[in-house]
Each structure stands twice: as structure tokens, then as C-alpha cells.
PDB file of C-alpha atoms in Angstrom:
ATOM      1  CA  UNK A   1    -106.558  66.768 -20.583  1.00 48.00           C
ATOM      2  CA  UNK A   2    -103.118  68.330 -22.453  1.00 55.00           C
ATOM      3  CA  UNK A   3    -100.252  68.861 -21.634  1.00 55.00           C
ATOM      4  CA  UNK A   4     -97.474  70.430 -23.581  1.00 67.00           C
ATOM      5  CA  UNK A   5     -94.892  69.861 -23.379  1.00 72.00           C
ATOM      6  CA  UNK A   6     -95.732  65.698 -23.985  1.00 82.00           C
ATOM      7  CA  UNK A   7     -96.039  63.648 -20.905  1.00 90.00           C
ATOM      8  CA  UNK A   8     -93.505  61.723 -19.958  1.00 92.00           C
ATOM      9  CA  UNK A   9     -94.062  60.227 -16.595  1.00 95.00           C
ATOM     10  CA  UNK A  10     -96.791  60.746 -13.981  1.00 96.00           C
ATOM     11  CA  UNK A  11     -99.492  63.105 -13.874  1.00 95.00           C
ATOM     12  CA  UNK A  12     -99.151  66.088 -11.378  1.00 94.00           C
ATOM     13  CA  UNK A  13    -101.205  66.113  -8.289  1.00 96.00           C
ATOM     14  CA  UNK A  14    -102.330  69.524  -9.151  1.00 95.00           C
ATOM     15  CA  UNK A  15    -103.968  67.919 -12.266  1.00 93.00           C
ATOM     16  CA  UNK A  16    -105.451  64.990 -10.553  1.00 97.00           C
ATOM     17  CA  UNK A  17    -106.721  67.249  -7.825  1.00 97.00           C
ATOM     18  CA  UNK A  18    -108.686  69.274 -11.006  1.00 96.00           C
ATOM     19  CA  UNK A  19    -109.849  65.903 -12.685  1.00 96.00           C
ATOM     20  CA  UNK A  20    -111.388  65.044  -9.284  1.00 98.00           C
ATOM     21  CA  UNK A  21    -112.657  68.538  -8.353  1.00 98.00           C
ATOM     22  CA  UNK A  22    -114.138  68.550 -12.019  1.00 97.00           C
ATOM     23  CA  UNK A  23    -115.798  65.469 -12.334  1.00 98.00           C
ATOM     24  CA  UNK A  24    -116.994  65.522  -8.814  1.00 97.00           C
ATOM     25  CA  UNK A  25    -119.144  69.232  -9.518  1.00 98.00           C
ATOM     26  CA  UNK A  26    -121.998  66.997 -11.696  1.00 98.00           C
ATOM     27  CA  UNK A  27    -122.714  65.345  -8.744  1.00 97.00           C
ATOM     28  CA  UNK A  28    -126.594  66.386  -7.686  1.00 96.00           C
ATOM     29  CA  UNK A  29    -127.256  67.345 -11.467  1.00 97.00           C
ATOM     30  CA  UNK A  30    -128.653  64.174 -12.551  1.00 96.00           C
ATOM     31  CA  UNK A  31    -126.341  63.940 -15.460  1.00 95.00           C
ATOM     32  CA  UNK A  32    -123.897  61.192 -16.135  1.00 96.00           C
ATOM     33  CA  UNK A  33    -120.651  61.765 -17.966  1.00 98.00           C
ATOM     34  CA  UNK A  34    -118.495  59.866 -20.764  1.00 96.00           C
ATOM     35  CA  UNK A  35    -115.278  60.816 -19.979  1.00 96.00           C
ATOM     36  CA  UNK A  36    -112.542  60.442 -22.479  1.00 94.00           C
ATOM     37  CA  UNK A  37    -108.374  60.969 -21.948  1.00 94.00           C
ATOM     38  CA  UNK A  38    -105.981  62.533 -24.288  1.00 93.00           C
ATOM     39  CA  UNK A  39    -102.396  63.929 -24.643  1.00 92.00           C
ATOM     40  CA  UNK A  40    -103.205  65.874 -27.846  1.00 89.00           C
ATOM     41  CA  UNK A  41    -106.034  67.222 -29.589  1.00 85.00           C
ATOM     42  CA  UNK A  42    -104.463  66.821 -33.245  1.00 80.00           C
ATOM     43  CA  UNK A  43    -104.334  67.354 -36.132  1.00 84.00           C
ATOM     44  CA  UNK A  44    -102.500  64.184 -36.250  1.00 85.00           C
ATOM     45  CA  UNK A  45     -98.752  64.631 -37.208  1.00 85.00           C
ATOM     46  CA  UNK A  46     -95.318  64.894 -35.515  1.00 85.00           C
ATOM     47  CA  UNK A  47     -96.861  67.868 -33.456  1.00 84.00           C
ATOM     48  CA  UNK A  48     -99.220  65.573 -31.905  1.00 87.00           C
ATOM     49  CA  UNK A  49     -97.690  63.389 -29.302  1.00 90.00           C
ATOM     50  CA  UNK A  50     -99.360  60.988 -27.264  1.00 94.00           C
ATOM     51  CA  UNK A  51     -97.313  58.917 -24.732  1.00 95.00           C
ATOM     52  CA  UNK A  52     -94.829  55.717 -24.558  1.00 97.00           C
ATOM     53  CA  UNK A  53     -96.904  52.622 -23.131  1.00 98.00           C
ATOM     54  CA  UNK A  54     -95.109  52.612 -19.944  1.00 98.00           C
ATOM     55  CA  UNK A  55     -96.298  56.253 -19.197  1.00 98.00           C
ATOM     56  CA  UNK A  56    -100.207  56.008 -20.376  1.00 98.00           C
ATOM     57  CA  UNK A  57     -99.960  52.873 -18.165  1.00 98.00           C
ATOM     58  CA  UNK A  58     -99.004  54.519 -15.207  1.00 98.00           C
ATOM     59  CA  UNK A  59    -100.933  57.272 -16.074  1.00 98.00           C
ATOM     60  CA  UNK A  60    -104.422  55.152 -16.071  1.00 98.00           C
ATOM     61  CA  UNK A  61    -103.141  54.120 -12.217  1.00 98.00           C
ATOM     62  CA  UNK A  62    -103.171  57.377 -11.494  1.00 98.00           C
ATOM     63  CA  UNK A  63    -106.740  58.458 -12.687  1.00 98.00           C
ATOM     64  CA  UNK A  64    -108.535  54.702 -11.658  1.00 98.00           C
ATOM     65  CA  UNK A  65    -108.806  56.274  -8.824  1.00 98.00           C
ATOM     66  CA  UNK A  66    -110.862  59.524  -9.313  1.00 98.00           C
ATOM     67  CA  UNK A  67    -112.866  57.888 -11.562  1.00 98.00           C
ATOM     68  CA  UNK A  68    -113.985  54.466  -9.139  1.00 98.00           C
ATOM     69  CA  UNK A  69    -114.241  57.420  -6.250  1.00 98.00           C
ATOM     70  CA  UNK A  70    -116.871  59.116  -8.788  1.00 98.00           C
ATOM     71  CA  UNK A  71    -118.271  56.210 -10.572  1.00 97.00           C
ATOM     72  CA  UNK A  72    -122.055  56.930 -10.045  1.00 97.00           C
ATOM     73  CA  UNK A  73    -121.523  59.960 -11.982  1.00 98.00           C
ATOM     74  CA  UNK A  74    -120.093  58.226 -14.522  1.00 98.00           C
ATOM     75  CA  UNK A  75    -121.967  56.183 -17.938  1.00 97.00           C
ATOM     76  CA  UNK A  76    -118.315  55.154 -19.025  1.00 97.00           C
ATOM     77  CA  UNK A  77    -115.272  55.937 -20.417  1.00 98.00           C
ATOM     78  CA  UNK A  78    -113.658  55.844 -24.216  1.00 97.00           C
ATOM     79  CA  UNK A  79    -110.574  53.625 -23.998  1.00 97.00           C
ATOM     80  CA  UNK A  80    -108.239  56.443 -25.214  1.00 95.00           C
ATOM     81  CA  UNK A  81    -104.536  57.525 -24.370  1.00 96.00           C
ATOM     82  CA  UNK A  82    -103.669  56.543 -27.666  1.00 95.00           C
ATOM     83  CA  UNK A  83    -103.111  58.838 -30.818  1.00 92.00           C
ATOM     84  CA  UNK A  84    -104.529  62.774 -31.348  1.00 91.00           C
ATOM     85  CA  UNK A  85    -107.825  62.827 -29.696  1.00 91.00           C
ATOM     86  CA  UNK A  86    -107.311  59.702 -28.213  1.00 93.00           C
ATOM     87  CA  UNK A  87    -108.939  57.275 -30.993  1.00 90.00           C
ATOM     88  CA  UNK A  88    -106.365  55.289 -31.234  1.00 91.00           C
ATOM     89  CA  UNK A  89    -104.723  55.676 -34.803  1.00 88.00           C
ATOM     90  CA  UNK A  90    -101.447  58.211 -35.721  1.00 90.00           C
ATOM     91  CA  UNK A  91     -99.830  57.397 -32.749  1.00 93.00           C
ATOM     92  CA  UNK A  92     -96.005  59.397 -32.121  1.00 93.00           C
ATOM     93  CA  UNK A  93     -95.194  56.401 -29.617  1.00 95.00           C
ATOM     94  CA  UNK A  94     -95.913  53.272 -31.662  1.00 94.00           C
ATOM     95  CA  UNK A  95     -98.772  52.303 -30.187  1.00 95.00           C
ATOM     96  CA  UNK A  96    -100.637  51.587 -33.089  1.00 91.00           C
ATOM     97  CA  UNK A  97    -100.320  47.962 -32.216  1.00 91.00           C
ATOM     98  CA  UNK A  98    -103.050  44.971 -31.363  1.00 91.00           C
ATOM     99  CA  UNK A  99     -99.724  44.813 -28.313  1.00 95.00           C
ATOM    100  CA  UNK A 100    -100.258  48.471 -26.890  1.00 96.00           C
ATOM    101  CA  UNK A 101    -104.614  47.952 -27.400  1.00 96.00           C
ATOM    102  CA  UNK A 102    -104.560  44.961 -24.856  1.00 97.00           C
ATOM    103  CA  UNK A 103    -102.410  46.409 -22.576  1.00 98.00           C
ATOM    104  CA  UNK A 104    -104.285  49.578 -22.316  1.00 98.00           C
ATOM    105  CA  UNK A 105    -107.682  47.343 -22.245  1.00 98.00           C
ATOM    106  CA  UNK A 106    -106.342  44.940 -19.667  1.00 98.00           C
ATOM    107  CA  UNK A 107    -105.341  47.726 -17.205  1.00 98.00           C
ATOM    108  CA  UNK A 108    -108.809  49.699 -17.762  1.00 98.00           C
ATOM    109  CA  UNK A 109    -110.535  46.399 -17.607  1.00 98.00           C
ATOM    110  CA  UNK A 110    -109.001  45.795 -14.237  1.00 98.00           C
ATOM    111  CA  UNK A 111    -110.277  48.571 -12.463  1.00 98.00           C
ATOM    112  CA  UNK A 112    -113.888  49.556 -14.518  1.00 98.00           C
ATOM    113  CA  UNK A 113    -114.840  46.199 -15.441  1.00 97.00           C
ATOM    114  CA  UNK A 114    -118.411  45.582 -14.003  1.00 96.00           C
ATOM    115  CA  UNK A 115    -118.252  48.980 -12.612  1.00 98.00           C
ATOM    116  CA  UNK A 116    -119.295  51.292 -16.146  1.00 97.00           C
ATOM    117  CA  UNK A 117    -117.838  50.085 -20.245  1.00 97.00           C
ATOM    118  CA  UNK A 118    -115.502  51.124 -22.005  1.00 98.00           C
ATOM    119  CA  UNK A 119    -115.586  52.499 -25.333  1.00 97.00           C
ATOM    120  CA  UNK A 120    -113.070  51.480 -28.175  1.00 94.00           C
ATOM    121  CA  UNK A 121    -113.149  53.413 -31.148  1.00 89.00           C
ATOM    122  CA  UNK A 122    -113.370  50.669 -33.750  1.00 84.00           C
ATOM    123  CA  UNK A 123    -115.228  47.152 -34.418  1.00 87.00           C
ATOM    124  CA  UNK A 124    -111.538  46.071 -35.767  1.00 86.00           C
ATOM    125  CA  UNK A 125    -109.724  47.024 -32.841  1.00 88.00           C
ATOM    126  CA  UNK A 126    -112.270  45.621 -30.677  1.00 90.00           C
ATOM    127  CA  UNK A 127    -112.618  42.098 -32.764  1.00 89.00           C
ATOM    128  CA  UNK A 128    -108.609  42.022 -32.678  1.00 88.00           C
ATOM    129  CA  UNK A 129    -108.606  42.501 -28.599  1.00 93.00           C
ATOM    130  CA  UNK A 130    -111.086  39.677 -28.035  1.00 93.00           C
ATOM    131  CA  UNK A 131    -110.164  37.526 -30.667  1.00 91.00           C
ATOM    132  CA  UNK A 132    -114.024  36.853 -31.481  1.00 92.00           C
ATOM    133  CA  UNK A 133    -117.178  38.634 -33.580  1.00 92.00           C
ATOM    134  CA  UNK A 134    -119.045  38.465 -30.610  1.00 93.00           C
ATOM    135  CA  UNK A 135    -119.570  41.420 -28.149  1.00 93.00           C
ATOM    136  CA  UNK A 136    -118.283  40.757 -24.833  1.00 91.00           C
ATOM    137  CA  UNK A 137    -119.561  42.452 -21.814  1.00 90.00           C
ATOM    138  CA  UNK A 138    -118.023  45.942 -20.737  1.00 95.00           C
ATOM    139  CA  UNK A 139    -116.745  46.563 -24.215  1.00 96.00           C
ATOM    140  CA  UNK A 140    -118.867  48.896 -26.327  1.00 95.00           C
ATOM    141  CA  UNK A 141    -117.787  51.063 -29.438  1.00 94.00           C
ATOM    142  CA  UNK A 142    -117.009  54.730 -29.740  1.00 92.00           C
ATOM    143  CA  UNK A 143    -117.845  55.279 -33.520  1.00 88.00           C
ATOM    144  CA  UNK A 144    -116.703  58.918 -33.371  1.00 84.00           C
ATOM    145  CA  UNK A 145    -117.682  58.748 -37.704  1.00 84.00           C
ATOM    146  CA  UNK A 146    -120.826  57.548 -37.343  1.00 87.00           C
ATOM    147  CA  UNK A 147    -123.226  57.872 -40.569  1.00 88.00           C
ATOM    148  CA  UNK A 148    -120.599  60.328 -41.733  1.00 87.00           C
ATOM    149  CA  UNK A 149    -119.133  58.212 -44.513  1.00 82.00           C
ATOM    150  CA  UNK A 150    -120.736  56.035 -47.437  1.00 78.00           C
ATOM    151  CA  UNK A 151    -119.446  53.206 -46.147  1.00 65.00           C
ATOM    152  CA  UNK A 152    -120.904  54.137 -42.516  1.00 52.00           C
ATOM    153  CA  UNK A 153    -119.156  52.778 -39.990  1.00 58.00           C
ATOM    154  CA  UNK A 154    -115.566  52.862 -38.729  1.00 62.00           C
ATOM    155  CA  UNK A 155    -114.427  49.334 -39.388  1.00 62.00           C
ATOM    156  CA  UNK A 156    -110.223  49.629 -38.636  1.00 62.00           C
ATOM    157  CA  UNK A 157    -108.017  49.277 -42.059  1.00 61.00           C
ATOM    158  CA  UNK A 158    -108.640  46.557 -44.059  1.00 61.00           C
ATOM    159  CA  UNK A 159    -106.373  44.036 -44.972  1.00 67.00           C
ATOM    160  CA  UNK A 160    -105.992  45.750 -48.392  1.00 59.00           C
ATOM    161  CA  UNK A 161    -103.741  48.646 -47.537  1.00 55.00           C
ATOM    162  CA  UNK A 162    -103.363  48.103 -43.036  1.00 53.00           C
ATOM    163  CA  UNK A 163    -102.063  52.040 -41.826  1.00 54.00           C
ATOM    164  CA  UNK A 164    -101.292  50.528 -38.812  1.00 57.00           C
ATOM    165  CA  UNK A 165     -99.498  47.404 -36.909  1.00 58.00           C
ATOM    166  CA  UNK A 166    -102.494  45.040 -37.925  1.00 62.00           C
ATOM    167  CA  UNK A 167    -105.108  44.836 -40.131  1.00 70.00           C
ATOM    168  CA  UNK A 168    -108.868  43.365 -39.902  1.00 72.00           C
ATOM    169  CA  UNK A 169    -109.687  40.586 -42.634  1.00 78.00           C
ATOM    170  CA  UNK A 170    -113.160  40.911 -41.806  1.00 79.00           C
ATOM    171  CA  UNK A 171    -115.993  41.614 -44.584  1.00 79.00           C
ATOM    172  CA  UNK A 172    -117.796  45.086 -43.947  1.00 78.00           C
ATOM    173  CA  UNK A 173    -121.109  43.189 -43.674  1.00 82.00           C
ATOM    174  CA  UNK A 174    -119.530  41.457 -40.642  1.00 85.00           C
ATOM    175  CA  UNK A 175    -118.541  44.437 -38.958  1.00 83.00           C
ATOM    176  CA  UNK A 176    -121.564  46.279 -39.148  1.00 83.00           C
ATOM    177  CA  UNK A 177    -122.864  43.027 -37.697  1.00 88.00           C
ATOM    178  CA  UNK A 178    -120.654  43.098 -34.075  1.00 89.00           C
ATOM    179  CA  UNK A 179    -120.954  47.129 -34.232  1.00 88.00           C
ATOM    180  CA  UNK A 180    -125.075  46.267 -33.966  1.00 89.00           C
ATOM    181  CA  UNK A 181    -124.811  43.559 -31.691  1.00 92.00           C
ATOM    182  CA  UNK A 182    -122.557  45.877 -29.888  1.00 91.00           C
ATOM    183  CA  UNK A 183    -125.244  48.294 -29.298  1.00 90.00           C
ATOM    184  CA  UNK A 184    -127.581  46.021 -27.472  1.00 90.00           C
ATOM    185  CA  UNK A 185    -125.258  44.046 -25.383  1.00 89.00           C
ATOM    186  CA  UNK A 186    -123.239  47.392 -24.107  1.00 91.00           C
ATOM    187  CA  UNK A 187    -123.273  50.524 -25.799  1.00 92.00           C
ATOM    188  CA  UNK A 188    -122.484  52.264 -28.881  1.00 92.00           C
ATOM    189  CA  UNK A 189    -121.637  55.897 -29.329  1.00 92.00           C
ATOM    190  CA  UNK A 190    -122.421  57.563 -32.344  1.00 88.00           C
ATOM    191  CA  UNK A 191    -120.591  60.876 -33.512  1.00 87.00           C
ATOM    192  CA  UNK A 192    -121.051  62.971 -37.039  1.00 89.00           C
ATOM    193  CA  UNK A 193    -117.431  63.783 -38.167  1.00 86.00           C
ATOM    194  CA  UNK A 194    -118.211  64.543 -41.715  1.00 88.00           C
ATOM    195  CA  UNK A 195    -121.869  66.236 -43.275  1.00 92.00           C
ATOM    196  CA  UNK A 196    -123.346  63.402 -45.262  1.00 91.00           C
ATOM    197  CA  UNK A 197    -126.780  63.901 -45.865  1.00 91.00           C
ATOM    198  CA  UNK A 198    -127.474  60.080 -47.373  1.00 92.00           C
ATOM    199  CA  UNK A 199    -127.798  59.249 -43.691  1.00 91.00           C
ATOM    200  CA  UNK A 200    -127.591  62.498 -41.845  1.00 93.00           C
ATOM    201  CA  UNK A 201    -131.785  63.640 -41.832  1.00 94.00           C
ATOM    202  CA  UNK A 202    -134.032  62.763 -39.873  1.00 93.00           C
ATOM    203  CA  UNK A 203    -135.726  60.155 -41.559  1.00 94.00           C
ATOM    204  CA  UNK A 204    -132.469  58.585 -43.013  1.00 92.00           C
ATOM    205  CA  UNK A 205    -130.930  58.887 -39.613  1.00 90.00           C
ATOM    206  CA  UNK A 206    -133.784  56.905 -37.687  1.00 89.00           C
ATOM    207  CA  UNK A 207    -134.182  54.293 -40.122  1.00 86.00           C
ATOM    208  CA  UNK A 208    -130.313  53.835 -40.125  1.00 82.00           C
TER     209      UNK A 208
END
């Protein structure tokens, strides 16, 4: 959902009401939703403000809620609050930090753990959370540049030239590793962002 002008403390009840109301209207339809939170739909930039930490914080209080009240509608939710679109990069709060990840993980964790995963957007983020190359349970990826790219999978900056407050000093081979073990221990998401036909037909696409 946005809001302009930026949010700066609580959600209104009117809005909460809506999220409910909203999410609640699949229910008999057979479908399950991904549901995904945002203060801004970009272009990143000054212009696109997502929250301080204390507010998104308070803020995923608010909507734990709703979404454990509707959670057999639900497949899962991307981790986001953070940045335009909510994938976590180009933040206007500083949260562009392995500091603001864990402490929007640990409250989402809280509530949704064992109840539906959560997706984060990147294997880097991810490996920097957990501290390990493994998968863990709950924790799936959100690759919202999937097979859009030559180099294929959104791996968080490299050590090379970090963009944000860390960096991942991980080879790309061991990336695409976790992001396939990923995919059979939880989930991975997989969105085109880009038109790349190396790995965009059908043939390419399956075999990929």
C-alpha cells in the first residue's frame, strides 16, 4: 500500500480495515496470495521514501495481525518495507543495512514463522541474515530479475564496488548454488524485469 505523504508512525485503522476487507474477499476462490508491503512504488530517488526502522517495525505489528487472521489464504509474504517497491535497496531511511534486514526478519519471523515463508529479495541479503550458505526453513528468495540479466540471478553487490551498508564476498557460482537449494527447501519466486531472450523462450527458460 502508499501513502503520500511518507509514513511516519502507525497505519490508520481505515487502512487496516481495507487490507483485511481485501485480503479476506479471495477467500472461497481457491487462490492463495503472495502479498508484498511498500511505502513507494519508485523510481528510486529522493521522491521515493520508505520509512525509519522504528515505524516499518511498528507498522509490521500492525498488519501481523490481518495476515495470521487470513493465513490460509495466504502462500507467503516478500519481506519488504524497505526501499521503492519494497526490495530492499535505495532506501531514503538508511536501511540499507545487514542491522535494519534482521530486524525486519526477526519481527516477521516472529509472527509467520511455521505459519507461510518469507521472501527476501536477494541470496546476499539472505546469506548475510543467517550467517550460512545453507537455506534455512521459512526463508525463500524473491528474485524479482530472474533470467533477466546475463549474469541471471540477483546475487546483492559484490565486494568489488558494495552500493549499500555491506557487501557479499561470495563467488557467483555459490550463489546460484543457495538460490537452487533455496527452491527446494522453501520457495523461490521468479520475476522477468528486463527482455533477455538468452534465457527468456521457452526452451531456454525450462532448461534454465
Amino acid at each position: 500500500c502508499n501513502q503520500n505523504p511518507p509514513v511516519t508512525g502507525p497505519l490508520p485503522d481505515t487502512m487496516l480495515s481495507d487490507m483485511d476487507s481485501r485480503i479476506a474477499a479471495y477467500a472461497g476462490t481457491g487462490a492463495r496470495l503472495l502479498i508484498g508491503f511498500e511505502y513507494c512504488i519508485g523510481p528510486a530517488g529522493p521522491g521515493a521514501q520508505d520509512a525509519p526502522i522504528n515505524v516499518i517495525s511498528t507498522n509490521i505489528d500492525q498488519i501481523a495481525p490481518i495476515l495470521l487472521k487470513n493465513q490460509d489464504l495466504i502462500f507467503g509474504i516478500t519481506a519488504g518495507f524497505i526501499g521503492p517497491w519494497g526490495e530492499w535497496h535505495d532506501s531514503t531511511n538508511g536501511n540499507d543495512t545487514p542491522a535494519a534486514h534482521k530486524i525486519v526478519l526477526d519481527k516477521e519471523l516472529s509472527y509467520f514463522s511455521g505459519v507461510f515463508p518469507i521472501f527476501v529479495r536477494d541470496a546476499g541479503a539472505l546469506i548475510q541474515y543467517t550467517g550460512s550458505l545453507t537455506p534455512v526453513p521459512d526463508l525463500g528468495l524473491d528474485d524479482a530479475s530472474f533470467a533477466s540479466y546475463p549474469e541471471a540471478i540477483d546475487i546483492g553487490p559484490p565486494c568489488a564496488s558494495p552500493t549499500v551498508g555491506y557487501c557479499v564476498p561470495y563467488s557467483e557460482d555459490q550463489l546460484a548454488s543457495y538460490q537452487s537449494q533455496a527452491s527446494t527447501s522453501t520457495a523461490l519466486i521468479g520475476e522477468f524485469t528486463a527482455l533477455y531472450q538468452p534465457l527468456q523462450t521457452c526452451e531456454a527458460l525450462d532448461a534454465y
